[in-house]
CSV table of C-alpha atoms in Angstrom, one decimal:
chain,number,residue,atom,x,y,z
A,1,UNK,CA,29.2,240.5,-58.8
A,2,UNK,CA,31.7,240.9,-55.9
A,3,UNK,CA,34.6,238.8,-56.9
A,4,UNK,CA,34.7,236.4,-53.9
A,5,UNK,CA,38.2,234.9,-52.5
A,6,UNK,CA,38.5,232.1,-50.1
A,7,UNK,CA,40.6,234.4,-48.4
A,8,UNK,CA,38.0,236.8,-48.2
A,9,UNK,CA,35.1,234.2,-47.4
A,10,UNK,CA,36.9,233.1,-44.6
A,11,UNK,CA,37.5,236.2,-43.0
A,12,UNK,CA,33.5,237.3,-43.3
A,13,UNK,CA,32.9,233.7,-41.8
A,14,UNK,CA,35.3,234.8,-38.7
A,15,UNK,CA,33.5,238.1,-37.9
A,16,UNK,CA,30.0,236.6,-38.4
A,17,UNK,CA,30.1,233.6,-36.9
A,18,UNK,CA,32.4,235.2,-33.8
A,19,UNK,CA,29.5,237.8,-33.3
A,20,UNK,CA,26.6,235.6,-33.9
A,21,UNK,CA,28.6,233.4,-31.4
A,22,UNK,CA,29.1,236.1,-28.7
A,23,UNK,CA,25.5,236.4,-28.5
A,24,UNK,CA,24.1,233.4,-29.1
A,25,UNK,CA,26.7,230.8,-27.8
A,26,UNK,CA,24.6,227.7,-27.5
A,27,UNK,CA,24.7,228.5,-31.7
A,28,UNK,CA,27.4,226.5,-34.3
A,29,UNK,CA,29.0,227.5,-37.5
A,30,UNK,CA,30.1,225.7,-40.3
A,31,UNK,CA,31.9,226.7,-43.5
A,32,UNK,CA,31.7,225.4,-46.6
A,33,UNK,CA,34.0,223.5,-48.3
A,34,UNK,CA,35.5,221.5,-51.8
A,35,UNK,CA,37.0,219.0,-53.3
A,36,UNK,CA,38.8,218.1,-56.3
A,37,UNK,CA,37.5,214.5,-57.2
A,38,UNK,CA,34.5,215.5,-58.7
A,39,UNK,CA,34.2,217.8,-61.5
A,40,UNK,CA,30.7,220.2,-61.0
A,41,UNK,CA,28.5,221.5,-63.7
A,42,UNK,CA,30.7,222.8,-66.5
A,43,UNK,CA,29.1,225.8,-66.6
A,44,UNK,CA,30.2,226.8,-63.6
A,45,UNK,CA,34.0,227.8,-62.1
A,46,UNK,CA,36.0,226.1,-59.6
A,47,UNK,CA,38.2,228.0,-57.8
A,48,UNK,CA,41.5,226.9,-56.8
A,49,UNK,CA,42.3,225.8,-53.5
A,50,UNK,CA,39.3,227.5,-52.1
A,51,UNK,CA,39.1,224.8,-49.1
A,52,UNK,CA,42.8,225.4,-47.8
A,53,UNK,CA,43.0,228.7,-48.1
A,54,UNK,CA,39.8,229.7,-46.3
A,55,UNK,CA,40.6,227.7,-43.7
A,56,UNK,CA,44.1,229.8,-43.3
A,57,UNK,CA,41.9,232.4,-43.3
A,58,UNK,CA,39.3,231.5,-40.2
A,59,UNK,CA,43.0,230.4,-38.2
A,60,UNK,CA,44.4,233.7,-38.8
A,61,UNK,CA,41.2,235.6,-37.0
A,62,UNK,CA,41.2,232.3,-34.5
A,63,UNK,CA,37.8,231.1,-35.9
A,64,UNK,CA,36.0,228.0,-34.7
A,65,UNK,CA,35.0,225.9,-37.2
A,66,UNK,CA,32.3,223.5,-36.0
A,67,UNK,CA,31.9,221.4,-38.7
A,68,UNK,CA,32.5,221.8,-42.5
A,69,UNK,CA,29.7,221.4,-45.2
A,70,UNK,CA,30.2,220.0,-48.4
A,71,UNK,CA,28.0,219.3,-51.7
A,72,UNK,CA,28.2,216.0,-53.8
A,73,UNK,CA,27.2,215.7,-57.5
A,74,UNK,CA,28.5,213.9,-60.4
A,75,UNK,CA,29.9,214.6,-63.6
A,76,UNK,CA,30.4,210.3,-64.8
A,77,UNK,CA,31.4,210.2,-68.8
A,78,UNK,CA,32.2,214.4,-68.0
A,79,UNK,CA,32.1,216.1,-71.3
A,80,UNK,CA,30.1,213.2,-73.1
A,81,UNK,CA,26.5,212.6,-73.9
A,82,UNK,CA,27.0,208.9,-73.5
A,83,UNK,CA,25.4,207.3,-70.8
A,84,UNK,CA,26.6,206.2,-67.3
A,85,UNK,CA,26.5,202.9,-66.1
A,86,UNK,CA,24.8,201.6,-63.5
A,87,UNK,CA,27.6,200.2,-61.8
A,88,UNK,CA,29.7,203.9,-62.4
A,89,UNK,CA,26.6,205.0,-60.7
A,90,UNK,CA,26.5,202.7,-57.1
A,91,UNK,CA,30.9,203.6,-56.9
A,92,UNK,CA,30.1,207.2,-56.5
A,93,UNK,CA,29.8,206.2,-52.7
A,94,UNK,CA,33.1,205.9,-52.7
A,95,UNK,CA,34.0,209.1,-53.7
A,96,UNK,CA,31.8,210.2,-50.9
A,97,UNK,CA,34.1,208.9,-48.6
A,98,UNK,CA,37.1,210.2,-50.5
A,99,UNK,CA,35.9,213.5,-50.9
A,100,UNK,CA,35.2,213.6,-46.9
A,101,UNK,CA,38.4,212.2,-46.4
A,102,UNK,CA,40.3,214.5,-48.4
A,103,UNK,CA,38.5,217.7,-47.0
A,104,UNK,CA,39.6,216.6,-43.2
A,105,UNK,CA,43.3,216.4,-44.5
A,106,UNK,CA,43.4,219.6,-45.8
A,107,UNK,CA,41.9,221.0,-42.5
A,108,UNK,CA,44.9,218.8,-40.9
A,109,UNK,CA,47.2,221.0,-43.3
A,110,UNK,CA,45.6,224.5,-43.2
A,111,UNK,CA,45.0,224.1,-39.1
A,112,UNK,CA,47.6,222.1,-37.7
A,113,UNK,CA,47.1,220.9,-34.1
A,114,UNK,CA,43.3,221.7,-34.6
A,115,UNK,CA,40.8,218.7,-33.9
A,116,UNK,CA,39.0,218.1,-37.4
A,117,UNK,CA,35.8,219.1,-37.3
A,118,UNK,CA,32.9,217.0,-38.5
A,119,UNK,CA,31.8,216.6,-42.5
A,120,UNK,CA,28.3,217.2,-43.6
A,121,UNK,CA,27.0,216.5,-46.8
A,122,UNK,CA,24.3,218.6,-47.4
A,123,UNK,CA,23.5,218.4,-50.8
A,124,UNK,CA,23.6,215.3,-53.0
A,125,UNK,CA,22.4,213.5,-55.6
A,126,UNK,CA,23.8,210.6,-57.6
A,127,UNK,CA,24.0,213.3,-60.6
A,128,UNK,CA,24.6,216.5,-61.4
A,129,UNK,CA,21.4,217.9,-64.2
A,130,UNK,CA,23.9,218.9,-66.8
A,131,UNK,CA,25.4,215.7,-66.8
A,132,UNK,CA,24.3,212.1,-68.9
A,133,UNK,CA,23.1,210.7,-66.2
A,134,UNK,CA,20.5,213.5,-65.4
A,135,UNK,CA,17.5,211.7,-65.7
A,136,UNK,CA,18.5,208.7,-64.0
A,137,UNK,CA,17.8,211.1,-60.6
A,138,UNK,CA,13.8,210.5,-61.6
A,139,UNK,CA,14.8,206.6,-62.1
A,140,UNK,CA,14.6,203.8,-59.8
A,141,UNK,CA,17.6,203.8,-59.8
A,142,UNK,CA,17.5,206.9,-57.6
A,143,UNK,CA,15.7,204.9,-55.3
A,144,UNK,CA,18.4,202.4,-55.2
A,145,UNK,CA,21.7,204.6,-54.8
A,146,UNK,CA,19.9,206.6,-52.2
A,147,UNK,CA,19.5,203.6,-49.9
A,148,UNK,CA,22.7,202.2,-50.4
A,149,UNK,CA,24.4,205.5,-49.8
A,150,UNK,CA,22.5,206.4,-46.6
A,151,UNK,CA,23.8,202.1,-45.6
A,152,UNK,CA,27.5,202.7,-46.6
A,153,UNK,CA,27.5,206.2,-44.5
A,154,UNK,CA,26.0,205.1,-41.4
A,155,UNK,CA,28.0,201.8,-41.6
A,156,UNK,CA,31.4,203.7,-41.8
A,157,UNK,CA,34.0,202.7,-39.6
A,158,UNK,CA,35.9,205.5,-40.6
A,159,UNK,CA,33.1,208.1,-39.7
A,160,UNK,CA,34.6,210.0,-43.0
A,161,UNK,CA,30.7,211.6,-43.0
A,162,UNK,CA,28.6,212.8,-39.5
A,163,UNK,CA,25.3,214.2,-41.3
A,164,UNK,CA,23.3,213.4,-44.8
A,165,UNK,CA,21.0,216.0,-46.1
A,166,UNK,CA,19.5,215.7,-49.5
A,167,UNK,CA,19.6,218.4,-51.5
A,168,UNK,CA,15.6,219.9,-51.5
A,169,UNK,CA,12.3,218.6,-50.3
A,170,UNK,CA,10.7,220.3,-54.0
A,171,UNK,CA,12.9,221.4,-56.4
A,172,UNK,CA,12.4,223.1,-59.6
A,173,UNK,CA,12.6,220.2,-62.7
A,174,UNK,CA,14.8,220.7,-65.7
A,175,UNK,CA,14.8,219.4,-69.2
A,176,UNK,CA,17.9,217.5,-69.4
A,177,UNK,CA,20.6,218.9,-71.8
A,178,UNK,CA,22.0,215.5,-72.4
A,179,UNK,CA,19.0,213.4,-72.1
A,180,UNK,CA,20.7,209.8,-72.3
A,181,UNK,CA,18.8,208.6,-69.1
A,182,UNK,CA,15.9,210.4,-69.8
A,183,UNK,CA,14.0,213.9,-70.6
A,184,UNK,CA,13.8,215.7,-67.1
A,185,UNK,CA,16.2,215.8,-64.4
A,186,UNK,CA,15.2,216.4,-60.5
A,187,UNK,CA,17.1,216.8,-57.1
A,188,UNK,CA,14.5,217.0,-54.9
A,189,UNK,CA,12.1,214.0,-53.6
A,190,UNK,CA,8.7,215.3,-54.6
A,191,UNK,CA,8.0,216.7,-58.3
A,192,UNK,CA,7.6,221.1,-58.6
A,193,UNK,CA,7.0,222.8,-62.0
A,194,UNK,CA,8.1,219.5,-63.9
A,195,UNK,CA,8.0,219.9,-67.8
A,196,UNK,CA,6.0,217.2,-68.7
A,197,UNK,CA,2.7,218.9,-67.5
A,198,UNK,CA,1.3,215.6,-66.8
A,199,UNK,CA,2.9,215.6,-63.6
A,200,UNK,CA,1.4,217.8,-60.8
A,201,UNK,CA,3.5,219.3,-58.5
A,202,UNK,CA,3.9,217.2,-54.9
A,203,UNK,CA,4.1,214.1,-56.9
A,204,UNK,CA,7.1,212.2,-54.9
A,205,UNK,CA,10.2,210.5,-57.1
A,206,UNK,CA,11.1,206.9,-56.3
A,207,UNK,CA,13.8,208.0,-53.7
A,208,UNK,CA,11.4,209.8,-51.7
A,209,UNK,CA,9.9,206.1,-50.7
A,210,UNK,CA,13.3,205.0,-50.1
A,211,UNK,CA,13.1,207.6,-46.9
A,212,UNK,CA,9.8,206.5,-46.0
A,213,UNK,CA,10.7,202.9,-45.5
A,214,UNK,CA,14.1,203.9,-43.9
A,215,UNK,CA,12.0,205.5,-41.3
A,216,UNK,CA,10.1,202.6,-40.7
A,217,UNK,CA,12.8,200.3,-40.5
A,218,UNK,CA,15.5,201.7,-38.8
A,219,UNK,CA,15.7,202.4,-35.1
A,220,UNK,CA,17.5,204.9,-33.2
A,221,UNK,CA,20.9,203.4,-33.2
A,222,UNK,CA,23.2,201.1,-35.4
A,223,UNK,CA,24.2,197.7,-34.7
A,224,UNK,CA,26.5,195.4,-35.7
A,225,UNK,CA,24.6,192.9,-38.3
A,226,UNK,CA,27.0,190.0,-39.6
A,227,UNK,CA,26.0,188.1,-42.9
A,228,UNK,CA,27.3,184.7,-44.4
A,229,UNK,CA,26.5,183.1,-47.6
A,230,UNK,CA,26.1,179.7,-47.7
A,231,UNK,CA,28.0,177.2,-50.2
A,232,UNK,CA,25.2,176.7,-52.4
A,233,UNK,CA,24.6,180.7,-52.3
A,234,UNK,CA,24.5,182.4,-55.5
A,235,UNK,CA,27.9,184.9,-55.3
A,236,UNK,CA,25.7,187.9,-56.6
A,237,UNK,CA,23.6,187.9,-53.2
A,238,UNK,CA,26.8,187.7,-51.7
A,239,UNK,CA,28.1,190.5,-53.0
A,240,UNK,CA,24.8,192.5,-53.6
A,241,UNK,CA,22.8,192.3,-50.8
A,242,UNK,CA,23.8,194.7,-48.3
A,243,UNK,CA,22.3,194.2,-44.9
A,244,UNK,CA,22.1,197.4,-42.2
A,245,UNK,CA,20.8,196.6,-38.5
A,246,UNK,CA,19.8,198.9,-35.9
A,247,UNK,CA,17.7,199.0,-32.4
A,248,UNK,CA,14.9,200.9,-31.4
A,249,UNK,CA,14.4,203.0,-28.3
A,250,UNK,CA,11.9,200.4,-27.5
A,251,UNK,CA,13.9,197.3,-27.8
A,252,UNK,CA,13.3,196.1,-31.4
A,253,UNK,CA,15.4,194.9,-33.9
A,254,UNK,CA,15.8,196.6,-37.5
A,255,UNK,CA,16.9,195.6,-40.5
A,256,UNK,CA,17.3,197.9,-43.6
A,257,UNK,CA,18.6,195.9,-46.9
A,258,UNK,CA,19.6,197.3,-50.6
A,259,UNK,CA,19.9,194.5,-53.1
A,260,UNK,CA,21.4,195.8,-55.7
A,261,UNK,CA,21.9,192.9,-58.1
A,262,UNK,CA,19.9,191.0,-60.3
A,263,UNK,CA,19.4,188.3,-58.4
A,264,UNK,CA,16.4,187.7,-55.6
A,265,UNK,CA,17.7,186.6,-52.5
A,266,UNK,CA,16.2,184.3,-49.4
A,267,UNK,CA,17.9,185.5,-46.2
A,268,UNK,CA,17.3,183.8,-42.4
A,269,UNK,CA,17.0,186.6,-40.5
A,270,UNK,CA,18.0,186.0,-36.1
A,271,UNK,CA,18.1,187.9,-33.7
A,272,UNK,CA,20.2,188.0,-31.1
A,273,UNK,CA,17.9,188.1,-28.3
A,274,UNK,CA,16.3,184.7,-29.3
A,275,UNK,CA,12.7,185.6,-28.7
A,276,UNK,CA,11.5,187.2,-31.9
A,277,UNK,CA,8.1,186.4,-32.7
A,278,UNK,CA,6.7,188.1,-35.4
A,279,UNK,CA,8.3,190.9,-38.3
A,280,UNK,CA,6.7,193.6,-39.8
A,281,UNK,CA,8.2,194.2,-43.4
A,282,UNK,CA,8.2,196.6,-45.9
A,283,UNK,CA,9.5,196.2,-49.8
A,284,UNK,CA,10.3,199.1,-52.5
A,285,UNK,CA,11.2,198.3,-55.9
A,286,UNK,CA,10.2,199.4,-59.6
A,287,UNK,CA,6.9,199.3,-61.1
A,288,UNK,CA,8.3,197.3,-63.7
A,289,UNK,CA,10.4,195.1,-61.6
A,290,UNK,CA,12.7,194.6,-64.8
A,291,UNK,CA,13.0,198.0,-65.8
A,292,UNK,CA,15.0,200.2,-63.4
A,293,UNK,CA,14.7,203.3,-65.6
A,294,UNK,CA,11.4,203.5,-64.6
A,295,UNK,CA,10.3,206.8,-62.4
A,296,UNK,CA,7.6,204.5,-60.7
A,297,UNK,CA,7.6,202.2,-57.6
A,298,UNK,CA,5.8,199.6,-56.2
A,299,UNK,CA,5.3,199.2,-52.2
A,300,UNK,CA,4.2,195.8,-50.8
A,301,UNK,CA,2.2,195.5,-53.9
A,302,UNK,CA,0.9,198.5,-54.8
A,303,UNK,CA,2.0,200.7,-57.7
A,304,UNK,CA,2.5,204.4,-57.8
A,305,UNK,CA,3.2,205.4,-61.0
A,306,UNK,CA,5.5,208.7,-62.0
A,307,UNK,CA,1.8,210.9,-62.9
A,308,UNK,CA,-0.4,208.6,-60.1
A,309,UNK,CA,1.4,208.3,-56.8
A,310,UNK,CA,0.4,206.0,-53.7
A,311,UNK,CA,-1.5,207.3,-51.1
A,312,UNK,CA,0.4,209.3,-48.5
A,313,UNK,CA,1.8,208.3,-46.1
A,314,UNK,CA,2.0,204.8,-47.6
A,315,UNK,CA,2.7,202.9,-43.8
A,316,UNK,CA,-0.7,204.3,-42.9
A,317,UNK,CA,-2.7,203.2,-46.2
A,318,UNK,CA,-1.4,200.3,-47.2
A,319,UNK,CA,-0.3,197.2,-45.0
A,320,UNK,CA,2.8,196.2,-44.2
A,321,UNK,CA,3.9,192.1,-44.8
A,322,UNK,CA,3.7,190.3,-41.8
A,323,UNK,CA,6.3,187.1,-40.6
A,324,UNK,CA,5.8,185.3,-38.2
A,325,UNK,CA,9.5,183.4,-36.3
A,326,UNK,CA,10.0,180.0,-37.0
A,327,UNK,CA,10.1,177.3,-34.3
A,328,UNK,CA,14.3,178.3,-33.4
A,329,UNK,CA,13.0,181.9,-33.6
A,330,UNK,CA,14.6,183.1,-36.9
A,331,UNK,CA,12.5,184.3,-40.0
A,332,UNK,CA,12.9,183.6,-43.6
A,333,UNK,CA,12.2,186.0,-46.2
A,334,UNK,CA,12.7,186.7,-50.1
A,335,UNK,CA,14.7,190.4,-50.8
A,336,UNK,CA,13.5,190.8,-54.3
A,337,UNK,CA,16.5,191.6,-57.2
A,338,UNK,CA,17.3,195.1,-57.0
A,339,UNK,CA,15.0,196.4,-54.0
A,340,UNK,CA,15.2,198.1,-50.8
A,341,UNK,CA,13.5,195.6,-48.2
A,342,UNK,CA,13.1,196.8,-44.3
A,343,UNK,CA,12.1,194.8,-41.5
A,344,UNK,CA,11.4,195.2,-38.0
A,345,UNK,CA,11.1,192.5,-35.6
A,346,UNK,CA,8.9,192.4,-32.4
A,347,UNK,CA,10.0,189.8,-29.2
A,348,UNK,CA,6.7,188.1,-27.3
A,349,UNK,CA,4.3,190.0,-24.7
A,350,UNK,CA,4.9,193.6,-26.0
A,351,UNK,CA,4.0,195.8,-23.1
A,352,UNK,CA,1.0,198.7,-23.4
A,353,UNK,CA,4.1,201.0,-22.8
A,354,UNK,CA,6.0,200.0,-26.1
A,355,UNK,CA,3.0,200.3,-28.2
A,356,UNK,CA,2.0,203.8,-26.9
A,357,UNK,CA,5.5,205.1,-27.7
A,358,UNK,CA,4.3,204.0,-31.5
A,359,UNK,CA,1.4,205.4,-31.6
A,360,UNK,CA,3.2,208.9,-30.2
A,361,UNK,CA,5.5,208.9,-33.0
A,362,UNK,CA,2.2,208.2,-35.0
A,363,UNK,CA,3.5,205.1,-36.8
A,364,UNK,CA,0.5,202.2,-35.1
A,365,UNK,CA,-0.6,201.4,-38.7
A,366,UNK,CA,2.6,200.4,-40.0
A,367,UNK,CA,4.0,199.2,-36.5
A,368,UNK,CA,1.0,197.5,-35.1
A,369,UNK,CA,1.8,194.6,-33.6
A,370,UNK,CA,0.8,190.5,-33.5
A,371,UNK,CA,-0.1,189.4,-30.3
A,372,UNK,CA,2.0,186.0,-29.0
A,373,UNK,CA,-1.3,183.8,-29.5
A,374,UNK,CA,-1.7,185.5,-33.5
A,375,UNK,CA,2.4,184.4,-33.7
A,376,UNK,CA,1.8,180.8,-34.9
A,377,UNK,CA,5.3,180.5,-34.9
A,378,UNK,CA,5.1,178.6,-38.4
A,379,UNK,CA,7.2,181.0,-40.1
A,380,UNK,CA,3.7,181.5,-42.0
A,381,UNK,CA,3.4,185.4,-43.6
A,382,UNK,CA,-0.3,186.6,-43.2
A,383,UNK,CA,-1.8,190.0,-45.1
A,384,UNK,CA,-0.1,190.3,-48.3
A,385,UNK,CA,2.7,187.8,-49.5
A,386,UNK,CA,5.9,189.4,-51.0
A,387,UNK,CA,7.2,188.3,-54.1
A,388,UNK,CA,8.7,184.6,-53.6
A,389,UNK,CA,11.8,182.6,-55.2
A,390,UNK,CA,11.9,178.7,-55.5
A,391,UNK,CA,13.0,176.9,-52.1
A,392,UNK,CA,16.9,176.9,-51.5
A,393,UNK,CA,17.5,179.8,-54.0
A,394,UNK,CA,20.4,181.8,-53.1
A,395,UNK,CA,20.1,181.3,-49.1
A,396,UNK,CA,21.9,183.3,-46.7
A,397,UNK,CA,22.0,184.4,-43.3
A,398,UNK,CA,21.5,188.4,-42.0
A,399,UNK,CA,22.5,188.5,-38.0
A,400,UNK,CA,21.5,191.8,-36.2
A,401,UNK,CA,23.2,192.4,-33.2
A,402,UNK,CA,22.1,193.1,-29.6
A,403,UNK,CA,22.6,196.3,-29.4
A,404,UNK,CA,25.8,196.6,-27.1
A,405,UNK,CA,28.1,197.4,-30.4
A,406,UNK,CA,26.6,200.8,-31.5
A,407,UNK,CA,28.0,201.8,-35.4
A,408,UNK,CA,30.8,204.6,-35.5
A,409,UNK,CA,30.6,204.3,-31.4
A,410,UNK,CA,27.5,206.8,-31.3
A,411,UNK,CA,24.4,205.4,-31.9
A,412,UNK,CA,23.5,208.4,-34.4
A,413,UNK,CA,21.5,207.8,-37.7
A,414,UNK,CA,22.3,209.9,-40.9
């Protein structure tokens, strides 16, 4: 009930953080910030230049600022009940950016001479509940904007954004006021006190898999990966398919993809070390692979539905695809229309050393590797086969790099 100011939030930040700081030094403090571009939930009141002025605030009491926090929903078709599109839906990354952008200016303007601080984003979802697009955070389509946002991010030249937090583990379901994309709404990745009572809670949405398989698939650090489409390409793949690499500590190569088209695309995948043998893969799509308003998924084959999930954790229960390199060392593969594919390739004689450092990060049953004499090297996939397209169907060619060329200079991972 305390009618809060910028001016006033800025100077508790100052004293608080200075003593927390005092005694605890090794400790950082970050404050929390706006912007204009995106309207929040109407019920709720923006005040007016809140990021500017608390940031006069924390330099008029010499305050360090370590980093500033934001939050990121969205209000598409704001003040309508009509329903957002799924392309509105996938150019909300670039408000991120914006957003970010615009924050760091103002700090520019408020703290002049000051080195900006980082940006985190530690809420976000691609909707706010009180908006049309509420219960497209339960769809598919969740699983879809999540990947391709957590790409764009990492892949940022600009390093507009240094963290990504999603908003909650569990949090509590709503009915959807404007229910154009569905009934219930949910930020968080697994299901608590949903509505529909057929739903228990712990039940994950489709973008908590979309962590999962990022997990598996990409390594410690970003690299460059360079894609070309070929002249007989179909120009969706080539502008849908979005290709991120990465290394492990342990040498591998990773390759996390979002295709967000409707188109299935067949990819040769090299690496630049030249002595791939074999791939692990991983793909995520709907349940109903033409319905992306569905709240189910299917991983390598196997469907979870949104009352019946898969059994946890899914790289531990069900098997992963397995590719073997053709004879040049490169793989091909299908990336299903609008899926999240991952894939990590292994080089020949992997030493006891590399496959103990799996099995201390407690991934050996999704990371458990083909020995040289199992890698036929006839580009032949053994286990499970993931969903095919006819022979010379929208080809292109993924590239990830050696590992020399870190992304945003730093290695880091969102």
């Amino acid at each position: 009930d305390y009618p809060v100011t910028a001016t006033f939030y800025g100077e508790a930040f100052s004293v608080v953080s200075g003593l927390m700081r005092a005694s605890w030094p090794h400790l950082r403090f970050g404050v929390v910030t706006t912007d204009d571009l995106v309207v929040c939930d109407v019920n709720e009141t923006m005040i007016t230049n809140w990021t500017y002025d608390l940031l006069v605030a924390t330099e008029e009491h010499d305050a360090v600022v370590d980093f500033m926090v934001m939050h990121n929903y969205f209000q598409a078709n704001f003040g309508s009940s009509d329903p957002v599109s799924y392309e509105t839906l996938f150019d909300e990354t670039k408000i991120f950016k914006d957003m970010a952008s615009g924050v760091k200016t103002t700090f520019s303007h408020a703290r002049p001479g000051d080195v900006v601080p980082p940006v985190i984003v530690n809420e976000f979802s691609l909707a706010e509940l009180s908006s049309p697009a509420c219960g497209a955070t339960l769809q598919f389509t969740s699983a879809l904007w999540h990947a391709f946002v957590l790409g764009d991010t990492i892949f940022d030249e600009d390093e507009t954004i240094s963290s990504l937090m999603p908003f909650a583990w569990a949090d509590k379901a709503k009915n959807c006021t404007k229910d154009a994309a569905g009934p219930v709404g949910d930020y968080g990745m697994l299901s608590m006190k949903d509505p529909r009572g057929a739903i228990v809670d712990g039940t994950p949405r489709s973008h908590y898999y979309t962590y999962s398989l990022f997990n598996l698939a990409f390594g410690e650090a970003g690299v460059s990966t360079t894609m070309t489409v070929g002249d007989s390409a179909s120009s969706e793949c080539g502008a849908n398919l979005h290709a991120y690499g990465s290394r492990f500590a342990a040498g591998d190569a990773g390759l996390f993809m979002v295709n967000t088209g409707s188109v299935a695309c067949r990819i040769t995948l090299s690496v630049d070390d030249g002595e791939s043998m074999t791939a692990n893969g991983w793909v995520l799509r709907s349940d109903d692979p033409e319905d992306l308003t569905s709240n189910g998924v299917e991983w390598n084959g196997n469907v979870g539905t949104a009352t019946a999930a898969l059994n946890h954790p899914v790289d531990e229960n069900y098997e992963r695809y397995v590719l073997t390199a053709e004879n040049d060392g490169s793989f091909l593969l299908d990336v299903p229309a609008y899926s999240v594919s991952g894939v990590v390739v292994y080089g020949p004689g992997t030493s006891t050393n590399k496959k103990q450092a799996w099995l201390d990060k407690k991934k050996a049953a999704a990371f458990d590797e083909v020995s040289e004499e199992e890698a036929s090297g006839d580009g032949g996939y053994s286990g499970f086969v993931p969903p095919s397209i006819p022979d010379g169907s929208s080809p292109s060619i993924s590239k990830v790099g050696n590992g020399n060329s870190n992304v945003n200079g730093n290695g880091k991972r969102a």
